[in-house]
Amino acid sequence: MAAAKELTGAGLRGQIAGKTALSTVGKTGSGLTYRGYDVKDLAANCSFEEVAHLILKGELPTDAELTAYKARLKAMRSLPTALKEVLERIPATAHPMDVMRTGCSMLGNLETEQSFAQQQDATDRLLAIFPGLINYWYNYSHHGKRIEVETAADSIAEQFLWTLHDKKPEALHVEVMQASLILYAEHEFNASTFTARVCASTLSDMHSCITGAIGSLRGPLHGGANEAAMELIEKMDNPDHAEATLLGMLERKEKIMGFGHAIYSESDPRNAVIKAWSEKLAQANGDTNLYDISVRCEAVMWREKKLFCNADFFHASAYNYMGIPTKLFTPIFVCSRLTGWAAHVMEQRADNRIIRPSADYVGVEPRTVKPLAERG
Ligand SMILES: CC(=O)SCCNC(=O)CCNC(=O)[C@H](O)C(C)(C)COP(=O)(O)OP(=O)(O)OC[C@H]1O[C@@H](n2cnc3c(N)ncnc32)[C@H](O)[C@@H]1OP(=O)(O)O
Ligand SMILES: O=C([O-])CC(=O)C(=O)O
């Protein structure tokens, strides 16, 4: 069993900032559970909708509940005209995470959550609409194409790939996307979830909480690491080149995105799952170079620094093998983590006190304002 990481120092590390019944992270140094279920068990045996139901409603659905939940989400996919108009005005040069943020915020104007009684409806609508929203913008801005977002896709995983490529995706790719969405769904008090909870603690609306969380997830130290990892490995020609590149970066004390974790000490349990899928995709593609490069990176980082791959690193090669453009990687994380964010917002609302910590003042001593003519 891995030893727990010593959690002290800056960044509120190790401070208990509230209670949650949603997940445990690194309890034994490496594990991850959602409402008591091991994430590996969920990823091997469930669809993302089952896990969304578990996270948002407390239990895995029965067969009848799952059928009803999927049908409900499928019926909520349409994009309002005013939202399409906004998306069409965002240039192709925009970062898709900014598009997600704007799209979520615009929906909050059009379909405002009027009371907390609507929180599940607001969440389900966002779950249903996000894949089509980002891919409507992507296809319009990059290919001048207005795609149909009300597809026949049977799941959120299939809907993302279908609206991206504007055609029914391969079964293997849907299977990988199901696992990926499950792995990214929930992770206790990470930075973006904490953002959502702080916003919720002011009794703000669901769209504001989620819009703020998207902004926090965007950074390369958090969700943006999957894109940053791809930008790194695509410059590597082969495993030996990967090793030389990493050694140079470590020598220059550069950060290698996709490695390390604030809570886990020796491994991120999500890595083994997505790594296995990356290998399967590499074999199916008949070109394992990117996977082999990634495996070498993992070995070098552990050998040199005892740093391990977090959830993001092998997502880079897996998504790339599925033909997903790099800048759409983090928006997929949004489509998934929305479940965790919304469940945390609901949990915060159910037992709320405004989150308002104190600061240690390190500024100048008290002083008085001089007239303008006397300053200088
Ligand atoms: C889904 C997710 O959001 S997972 C996280 C995704 N983010 C990344 O992959 C970005 C790269 N990783 C990092 O920046 C960090 O590991 C974080 C942000 C994830 C965690 O940060 P911290 O908790 O501050 O890291 P930690 O305290 O373990 O760092 C220990 C040392 O290892 C170094 N280190 C940690 N991660 C890395 C890395 N990826 N590359 C190089 N050095 C690293 C730190 O700089 C630090 O060195 P120092 O003691 O000389 O200052
Ligand atoms: O927990 C964290 O700090 C980051 C992370 O892995 C996640 O949000 O999935």
Short mmCIF file of C-alpha atoms and ligand atoms in Angstrom, two decimals:
data_model
loop_
_atom_site.label_atom_id
_atom_site.label_comp_id
_atom_site.label_asym_id
_atom_site.label_seq_id
_atom_site.Cartn_x
_atom_site.Cartn_y
_atom_site.Cartn_z
CA MET A 1 0.00 0.00 0.00
CA ALA A 2 1.34 3.45 -0.93
CA ALA A 3 2.22 5.84 1.89
CA ALA A 4 0.01 8.94 2.13
CA LYS A 5 1.64 12.12 0.83
CA GLU A 6 2.73 14.59 3.51
CA LEU A 7 0.28 17.44 3.12
CA THR A 8 1.60 20.74 4.48
CA GLY A 9 2.62 24.18 3.30
CA ALA A 10 1.26 26.69 0.80
CA GLY A 11 -1.81 26.27 -1.39
CA LEU A 12 -4.03 25.28 1.59
CA ARG A 13 -2.42 21.84 1.35
CA GLY A 14 -3.69 19.47 4.01
CA GLN A 15 -6.29 21.90 5.41
CA ILE A 16 -9.80 20.50 5.83
CA ALA A 17 -11.98 23.04 4.00
CA GLY A 18 -15.34 21.28 4.37
CA LYS A 19 -17.12 17.93 4.33
CA THR A 20 -18.12 15.76 1.39
CA ALA A 21 -19.87 12.43 0.92
CA LEU A 22 -19.02 12.34 -2.79
CA SER A 23 -15.52 10.93 -3.09
CA THR A 24 -12.28 10.01 -1.36
CA VAL A 25 -8.93 10.85 -2.93
CA GLY A 26 -5.70 9.16 -1.87
CA LYS A 27 -7.10 7.81 1.38
CA THR A 28 -4.57 4.99 1.29
CA GLY A 29 -2.10 7.01 -0.74
CA SER A 30 -3.41 5.97 -4.13
CA GLY A 31 -7.14 5.17 -4.16
CA LEU A 32 -10.13 7.01 -5.58
CA THR A 33 -13.74 6.21 -4.72
CA TYR A 34 -17.03 7.80 -5.82
CA ARG A 35 -19.71 7.32 -3.14
CA GLY A 36 -17.86 4.23 -1.92
CA TYR A 37 -17.21 2.59 -5.31
CA ASP A 38 -13.64 2.21 -6.57
CA VAL A 39 -13.19 4.26 -9.75
CA LYS A 40 -11.57 1.27 -11.48
CA ASP A 41 -14.64 -0.86 -10.75
CA LEU A 42 -16.88 1.89 -12.15
CA ALA A 43 -14.72 2.40 -15.25
CA ALA A 44 -14.72 -1.33 -16.00
CA ASN A 45 -18.42 -1.96 -15.45
CA CYS A 46 -20.47 1.20 -15.97
CA SER A 47 -21.45 3.80 -18.53
CA PHE A 48 -20.88 7.49 -17.79
CA GLU A 49 -24.63 8.04 -17.33
CA GLU A 50 -24.67 5.42 -14.55
CA VAL A 51 -21.79 7.21 -12.81
CA ALA A 52 -23.43 10.62 -13.31
CA HIS A 53 -26.57 9.18 -11.69
CA LEU A 54 -24.47 7.83 -8.81
CA ILE A 55 -22.66 11.11 -8.22
CA LEU A 56 -25.69 13.38 -8.61
CA LYS A 57 -28.40 11.24 -7.04
CA GLY A 58 -26.48 9.07 -4.58
CA GLU A 59 -26.92 5.56 -6.04
CA LEU A 60 -26.22 3.63 -9.24
CA PRO A 61 -29.46 3.49 -11.26
CA THR A 62 -31.60 0.44 -11.78
CA ASP A 63 -32.09 -0.67 -15.37
CA ALA A 64 -35.37 1.28 -15.59
CA GLU A 65 -33.86 4.38 -13.98
CA LEU A 66 -30.93 4.32 -16.38
CA THR A 67 -33.18 4.03 -19.42
CA ALA A 68 -35.29 6.94 -18.18
CA TYR A 69 -32.23 9.09 -17.33
CA LYS A 70 -30.61 8.51 -20.72
CA ALA A 71 -33.86 9.31 -22.52
CA ARG A 72 -34.23 12.49 -20.47
CA LEU A 73 -30.68 13.65 -21.28
CA LYS A 74 -31.10 12.76 -24.95
CA ALA A 75 -34.22 14.94 -25.15
CA MET A 76 -32.32 17.94 -23.73
CA ARG A 77 -29.60 18.29 -26.41
CA SER A 78 -30.96 21.14 -28.53
CA LEU A 79 -29.04 24.43 -28.70
CA PRO A 80 -31.17 27.58 -28.33
CA THR A 81 -30.93 29.87 -31.40
CA ALA A 82 -29.49 32.74 -29.35
CA LEU A 83 -26.75 30.44 -28.06
CA LYS A 84 -25.92 29.28 -31.58
CA GLU A 85 -25.68 32.93 -32.63
CA VAL A 86 -23.21 33.66 -29.84
CA LEU A 87 -21.15 30.55 -30.70
CA GLU A 88 -21.03 31.58 -34.37
CA ARG A 89 -19.50 34.93 -33.37
CA ILE A 90 -16.57 33.37 -31.47
CA PRO A 91 -13.50 33.15 -33.73
CA ALA A 92 -11.65 29.95 -34.59
CA THR A 93 -8.63 31.36 -32.76
CA ALA A 94 -10.48 31.26 -29.42
CA HIS A 95 -9.51 28.61 -26.91
CA PRO A 96 -12.32 26.03 -26.64
CA MET A 97 -12.27 26.35 -22.85
CA ASP A 98 -13.18 30.01 -23.30
CA VAL A 99 -15.98 28.88 -25.60
CA MET A 100 -17.22 26.47 -22.91
CA ARG A 101 -17.11 29.26 -20.33
CA THR A 102 -19.02 31.67 -22.57
CA GLY A 103 -21.49 28.98 -23.67
CA CYS A 104 -22.27 28.02 -20.08
CA SER A 105 -22.67 31.64 -19.08
CA MET A 106 -24.92 32.40 -22.07
CA LEU A 107 -27.15 29.45 -21.21
CA GLY A 108 -27.43 30.94 -17.73
CA ASN A 109 -28.92 34.05 -19.35
CA LEU A 110 -31.35 32.10 -21.48
CA GLU A 111 -32.40 29.40 -19.02
CA THR A 112 -31.62 30.96 -15.63
CA GLU A 113 -31.87 28.72 -12.59
CA GLN A 114 -34.67 30.56 -10.77
CA SER A 115 -34.53 28.54 -7.55
CA PHE A 116 -32.55 25.67 -6.06
CA ALA A 117 -35.54 23.41 -6.79
CA GLN A 118 -34.32 23.57 -10.41
CA GLN A 119 -30.73 22.48 -9.68
CA GLN A 120 -31.09 18.95 -11.06
CA ASP A 121 -32.81 20.23 -14.23
CA ALA A 122 -30.11 22.87 -14.75
CA THR A 123 -27.40 20.22 -14.31
CA ASP A 124 -29.02 17.70 -16.65
CA ARG A 125 -29.45 20.37 -19.30
CA LEU A 126 -25.74 21.26 -19.08
CA LEU A 127 -24.77 17.57 -19.22
CA ALA A 128 -26.89 17.09 -22.31
CA ILE A 129 -25.87 20.26 -24.11
CA PHE A 130 -22.09 20.58 -23.49
CA PRO A 131 -20.80 18.07 -26.11
CA GLY A 132 -22.96 19.57 -28.87
CA LEU A 133 -22.21 23.12 -27.74
CA ILE A 134 -18.44 22.87 -28.08
CA ASN A 135 -18.58 20.84 -31.30
CA TYR A 136 -21.13 23.17 -32.89
CA TRP A 137 -18.67 26.03 -32.35
CA TYR A 138 -15.71 23.89 -33.47
CA ASN A 139 -17.32 22.75 -36.72
CA TYR A 140 -18.72 26.18 -37.53
CA SER A 141 -15.54 28.14 -36.79
CA HIS A 142 -13.11 25.64 -38.32
CA HIS A 143 -15.11 24.14 -41.19
CA GLY A 144 -17.93 26.65 -41.80
CA LYS A 145 -20.39 23.82 -41.02
CA ARG A 146 -23.58 24.09 -38.93
CA ILE A 147 -23.85 20.57 -37.47
CA GLU A 148 -27.01 18.90 -36.20
CA VAL A 149 -26.60 18.42 -32.44
CA GLU A 150 -29.78 16.41 -31.93
CA THR A 151 -28.14 13.19 -33.10
CA ALA A 152 -29.18 9.57 -32.61
CA ALA A 153 -26.22 9.04 -30.25
CA ASP A 154 -27.15 6.75 -27.38
CA SER A 155 -24.86 8.29 -24.75
CA ILE A 156 -22.94 11.44 -23.82
CA ALA A 157 -19.72 9.64 -24.82
CA GLU A 158 -21.09 8.85 -28.27
CA GLN A 159 -22.64 12.32 -28.56
CA PHE A 160 -19.25 14.00 -28.07
CA LEU A 161 -17.56 11.98 -30.82
CA TRP A 162 -20.59 12.08 -33.14
CA THR A 163 -20.94 15.89 -32.96
CA LEU A 164 -17.16 16.36 -33.33
CA HIS A 165 -16.85 14.29 -36.50
CA ASP A 166 -20.46 14.77 -37.60
CA LYS A 167 -20.92 11.02 -38.02
CA LYS A 168 -21.54 7.90 -35.95
CA PRO A 169 -18.26 7.00 -34.19
CA GLU A 170 -16.53 3.61 -33.93
CA ALA A 171 -17.66 1.40 -31.03
CA LEU A 172 -14.12 1.17 -29.60
CA HIS A 173 -13.86 4.96 -29.44
CA VAL A 174 -17.19 5.22 -27.63
CA GLU A 175 -16.01 2.62 -25.13
CA VAL A 176 -12.82 4.58 -24.43
CA MET A 177 -14.78 7.81 -24.10
CA GLN A 178 -17.12 6.17 -21.56
CA ALA A 179 -14.12 5.19 -19.43
CA SER A 180 -12.49 8.59 -19.84
CA LEU A 181 -15.61 10.47 -18.75
CA ILE A 182 -15.91 8.20 -15.70
CA LEU A 183 -12.27 8.74 -14.72
CA TYR A 184 -12.60 12.53 -14.88
CA ALA A 185 -16.03 12.80 -13.20
CA GLU A 186 -15.23 13.65 -9.59
CA HIS A 187 -12.19 14.41 -7.43
CA GLU A 188 -13.06 15.91 -4.04
CA PHE A 189 -11.77 19.46 -3.33
CA ASN A 190 -9.60 20.01 -6.41
CA ALA A 191 -9.16 23.62 -7.58
CA SER A 192 -12.11 23.81 -10.00
CA THR A 193 -14.52 22.04 -7.64
CA PHE A 194 -13.46 24.30 -4.82
CA THR A 195 -14.14 27.27 -7.10
CA ALA A 196 -17.66 25.94 -7.69
CA ARG A 197 -18.23 25.45 -3.96
CA VAL A 198 -17.00 28.94 -3.07
CA CYS A 199 -19.39 30.39 -5.64
CA ALA A 200 -22.23 28.17 -4.38
CA SER A 201 -21.58 29.30 -0.82
CA THR A 202 -22.72 32.83 -1.74
CA LEU A 203 -26.06 31.24 -2.80
CA SER A 204 -25.29 31.99 -6.44
CA ASP A 205 -26.90 30.13 -9.36
CA MET A 206 -25.72 26.84 -10.92
CA HIS A 207 -24.50 28.43 -14.18
CA SER A 208 -22.30 30.91 -12.30
CA CYS A 209 -20.78 28.08 -10.23
CA ILE A 210 -20.04 25.99 -13.32
CA THR A 211 -18.74 28.95 -15.35
CA GLY A 212 -16.27 29.74 -12.57
CA ALA A 213 -15.21 26.11 -12.33
CA ILE A 214 -14.51 25.98 -16.09
CA GLY A 215 -12.19 28.97 -15.68
CA SER A 216 -10.26 27.16 -12.94
CA LEU A 217 -10.03 23.90 -14.86
CA ARG A 218 -8.56 25.68 -17.89
CA GLY A 219 -5.09 26.23 -16.37
CA PRO A 220 -2.18 23.89 -17.23
CA LEU A 221 -1.60 23.01 -13.57
CA HIS A 222 -5.11 21.46 -13.54
CA GLY A 223 -7.26 20.21 -16.45
CA GLY A 224 -5.22 22.02 -19.11
CA ALA A 225 -2.40 19.55 -18.46
CA ASN A 226 -3.81 16.98 -20.93
CA GLU A 227 -3.39 19.47 -23.79
CA ALA A 228 0.03 20.58 -22.53
CA ALA A 229 1.13 16.92 -22.35
CA MET A 230 0.05 16.40 -25.97
CA GLU A 231 1.96 19.49 -27.10
CA LEU A 232 5.04 18.00 -25.48
CA ILE A 233 4.84 14.41 -26.74
CA GLU A 234 3.94 15.37 -30.31
CA LYS A 235 7.37 17.01 -30.58
CA MET A 236 9.08 13.72 -29.65
CA ASP A 237 10.12 11.53 -32.60
CA ASN A 238 10.64 8.26 -30.74
CA PRO A 239 11.25 6.93 -27.20
CA ASP A 240 14.98 7.79 -27.19
CA HIS A 241 14.20 11.34 -28.31
CA ALA A 242 11.55 11.48 -25.55
CA GLU A 243 14.12 10.48 -22.95
CA ALA A 244 16.65 13.09 -24.13
CA THR A 245 13.96 15.80 -24.22
CA LEU A 246 12.79 15.07 -20.68
CA LEU A 247 16.31 14.92 -19.27
CA GLY A 248 16.96 18.36 -20.78
CA MET A 249 13.75 19.75 -19.34
CA LEU A 250 14.47 18.35 -15.90
CA GLU A 251 18.00 19.77 -16.05
CA ARG A 252 16.48 23.19 -16.81
CA LYS A 253 13.99 22.64 -13.94
CA GLU A 254 11.00 22.87 -16.28
CA LYS A 255 7.62 21.42 -15.28
CA ILE A 256 6.49 18.36 -17.20
CA MET A 257 2.73 18.53 -17.59
CA GLY A 258 0.77 15.37 -16.84
CA PHE A 259 3.08 14.34 -13.97
CA GLY A 260 2.76 14.73 -10.21
CA HIS A 261 -0.22 15.35 -8.01
CA ALA A 262 -1.21 17.52 -5.08
CA ILE A 263 -2.64 14.59 -3.07
CA TYR A 264 -1.48 11.24 -4.47
CA SER A 265 2.01 10.17 -3.43
CA GLU A 266 3.05 7.29 -5.70
CA SER A 267 0.44 6.87 -8.40
CA ASP A 268 -2.84 8.23 -9.71
CA PRO A 269 -5.30 5.29 -9.88
CA ARG A 270 -6.85 6.70 -13.06
CA ASN A 271 -3.58 6.38 -14.96
CA ALA A 272 -3.53 2.58 -15.24
CA VAL A 273 -7.03 2.62 -16.74
CA ILE A 274 -6.46 5.25 -19.41
CA LYS A 275 -2.98 3.87 -20.14
CA ALA A 276 -4.48 0.47 -20.97
CA TRP A 277 -7.00 2.13 -23.29
CA SER A 278 -4.22 4.14 -24.95
CA GLU A 279 -2.34 0.91 -25.66
CA LYS A 280 -5.46 -0.70 -27.11
CA LEU A 281 -6.05 2.30 -29.37
CA ALA A 282 -2.40 2.30 -30.46
CA GLN A 283 -2.68 -1.35 -31.50
CA ALA A 284 -5.99 -0.73 -33.26
CA ASN A 285 -4.40 2.18 -35.15
CA GLY A 286 -1.41 0.02 -36.15
CA ASP A 287 0.99 2.75 -34.94
CA THR A 288 2.24 2.51 -31.37
CA ASN A 289 4.89 5.25 -31.52
CA LEU A 290 2.99 7.84 -29.47
CA TYR A 291 2.12 5.20 -26.88
CA ASP A 292 5.74 3.98 -26.76
CA ILE A 293 6.94 7.56 -26.33
CA SER A 294 4.47 8.04 -23.46
CA VAL A 295 5.61 4.83 -21.77
CA ARG A 296 9.23 5.99 -21.95
CA CYS A 297 8.28 9.37 -20.48
CA GLU A 298 6.59 7.57 -17.58
CA ALA A 299 9.70 5.46 -16.94
CA VAL A 300 12.12 8.40 -17.14
CA MET A 301 10.06 10.61 -14.81
CA TRP A 302 9.79 7.87 -12.20
CA ARG A 303 13.48 6.92 -12.48
CA GLU A 304 14.73 10.51 -12.31
CA LYS A 305 12.25 12.24 -10.00
CA LYS A 306 9.85 9.66 -8.56
CA LEU A 307 7.12 11.59 -10.37
CA PHE A 308 4.23 9.52 -11.76
CA CYS A 309 1.67 10.10 -14.51
CA ASN A 310 -1.51 11.75 -13.31
CA ALA A 311 -4.92 11.25 -14.99
CA ASP A 312 -3.97 13.64 -17.78
CA PHE A 313 -0.81 12.14 -19.27
CA PHE A 314 -2.10 9.04 -21.09
CA HIS A 315 -5.31 10.87 -21.94
CA ALA A 316 -3.18 12.85 -24.40
CA SER A 317 -2.20 9.84 -26.55
CA ALA A 318 -5.62 8.18 -26.11
CA TYR A 319 -7.52 11.23 -27.37
CA ASN A 320 -5.00 11.77 -30.16
CA TYR A 321 -5.48 8.17 -31.38
CA MET A 322 -9.22 8.90 -31.55
CA GLY A 323 -8.61 11.87 -33.88
CA ILE A 324 -9.62 14.47 -31.29
CA PRO A 325 -7.94 17.87 -31.88
CA THR A 326 -5.64 18.74 -28.96
CA LYS A 327 -7.43 21.93 -28.01
CA LEU A 328 -10.66 20.00 -27.44
CA PHE A 329 -9.07 17.77 -24.77
CA THR A 330 -9.89 19.94 -21.74
CA PRO A 331 -13.50 20.61 -22.85
CA ILE A 332 -14.05 16.82 -22.64
CA PHE A 333 -12.89 17.05 -19.03
CA VAL A 334 -15.60 19.73 -18.55
CA CYS A 335 -18.31 17.47 -20.04
CA SER A 336 -17.36 14.91 -17.38
CA ARG A 337 -16.39 16.96 -14.30
CA LEU A 338 -19.68 18.85 -14.56
CA THR A 339 -21.17 15.92 -12.60
CA GLY A 340 -18.76 16.38 -9.71
CA TRP A 341 -19.02 20.18 -9.76
CA ALA A 342 -22.82 20.14 -9.72
CA ALA A 343 -22.98 17.51 -6.98
CA HIS A 344 -20.62 19.62 -4.87
CA VAL A 345 -22.76 22.71 -5.48
CA MET A 346 -25.81 20.73 -4.30
CA GLU A 347 -23.90 19.42 -1.28
CA GLN A 348 -22.71 22.93 -0.37
CA ARG A 349 -26.24 24.34 -0.71
CA ALA A 350 -27.65 21.61 1.53
CA ASP A 351 -25.41 22.63 4.46
CA ASN A 352 -24.15 26.09 3.68
CA ARG A 353 -22.09 28.73 5.35
CA ILE A 354 -20.37 31.31 3.15
CA ILE A 355 -16.76 30.26 2.50
CA ARG A 356 -14.64 33.13 3.71
CA PRO A 357 -11.17 32.29 5.04
CA SER A 358 -8.77 34.80 6.56
CA ALA A 359 -5.52 36.21 5.16
CA ASP A 360 -2.20 36.69 6.88
CA TYR A 361 -1.49 40.41 6.27
CA VAL A 362 2.09 41.04 5.10
CA GLY A 363 1.68 44.62 3.77
CA VAL A 364 2.83 48.05 5.00
CA GLU A 365 1.96 49.50 8.41
CA PRO A 366 -1.05 51.90 8.64
CA ARG A 367 -0.39 55.35 7.02
CA THR A 368 -2.29 58.49 6.01
CA VAL A 369 -3.04 59.89 2.51
CA LYS A 370 -0.80 62.88 1.54
CA PRO A 371 -2.18 65.63 -0.72
CA LEU A 372 -1.23 65.01 -4.39
CA ALA A 373 1.30 67.89 -4.42
CA GLU A 374 3.25 66.32 -1.54
CA ARG A 375 3.62 62.82 -3.06
CA GLY A 376 6.62 61.77 -5.05
C1 LIG B 1 -6.46 16.26 -13.39
C2 LIG B 1 -5.48 17.11 -12.75
O1 LIG B 1 -5.70 18.27 -12.54
S1 LIG B 1 -4.05 16.35 -12.27
C3 LIG B 1 -2.84 17.67 -12.22
C4 LIG B 1 -2.52 18.14 -13.59
N1 LIG B 1 -1.41 19.07 -13.58
C5 LIG B 1 -0.22 18.77 -14.10
O2 LIG B 1 0.03 17.71 -14.63
C6 LIG B 1 0.80 19.88 -14.04
C7 LIG B 1 2.19 19.36 -13.64
N2 LIG B 1 2.21 19.01 -12.25
C8 LIG B 1 2.34 19.99 -11.28
O3 LIG B 1 2.52 21.17 -11.57
C9 LIG B 1 2.24 19.56 -9.83
O4 LIG B 1 2.68 18.23 -9.68
C10 LIG B 1 0.82 19.73 -9.30
C11 LIG B 1 0.28 21.13 -9.57
C12 LIG B 1 -0.13 18.70 -9.91
C13 LIG B 1 0.85 19.48 -7.79
O5 LIG B 1 1.61 20.51 -7.22
P1 LIG B 1 2.26 20.39 -5.78
O6 LIG B 1 1.33 19.72 -4.85
O7 LIG B 1 2.73 21.75 -5.42
O8 LIG B 1 3.49 19.43 -6.07
P2 LIG B 1 4.53 18.77 -5.05
O9 LIG B 1 4.49 19.49 -3.74
O10 LIG B 1 4.32 17.32 -5.05
O11 LIG B 1 5.92 19.08 -5.75
C14 LIG B 1 7.13 18.56 -5.19
C15 LIG B 1 8.30 18.94 -6.05
O12 LIG B 1 8.19 18.26 -7.31
C16 LIG B 1 8.21 19.19 -8.37
N3 LIG B 1 7.26 18.78 -9.37
C17 LIG B 1 5.96 18.44 -9.14
N4 LIG B 1 5.36 18.13 -10.30
C18 LIG B 1 6.30 18.28 -11.26
C19 LIG B 1 6.28 18.12 -12.66
N5 LIG B 1 5.18 17.75 -13.30
N6 LIG B 1 7.41 18.35 -13.38
C20 LIG B 1 8.55 18.72 -12.73
N7 LIG B 1 8.62 18.90 -11.38
C21 LIG B 1 7.50 18.68 -10.67
C22 LIG B 1 7.76 20.50 -7.75
O13 LIG B 1 8.22 21.62 -8.49
C23 LIG B 1 8.39 20.41 -6.39
O14 LIG B 1 9.75 20.73 -6.49
P3 LIG B 1 10.46 21.68 -5.41
O15 LIG B 1 10.27 20.96 -4.10
O16 LIG B 1 11.84 21.79 -5.91
O17 LIG B 1 9.68 22.97 -5.45
O1 LIG B 2 -7.38 16.69 -7.31
C1 LIG B 2 -6.66 17.50 -7.91
O2 LIG B 2 -5.97 18.38 -7.34
C2 LIG B 2 -6.58 17.49 -9.38
C3 LIG B 2 -7.17 16.28 -10.02
O3 LIG B 2 -6.54 15.25 -10.12
C4 LIG B 2 -8.54 16.34 -10.49
O4 LIG B 2 -9.22 17.35 -10.27
O5 LIG B 2 -9.00 15.36 -11.11
#
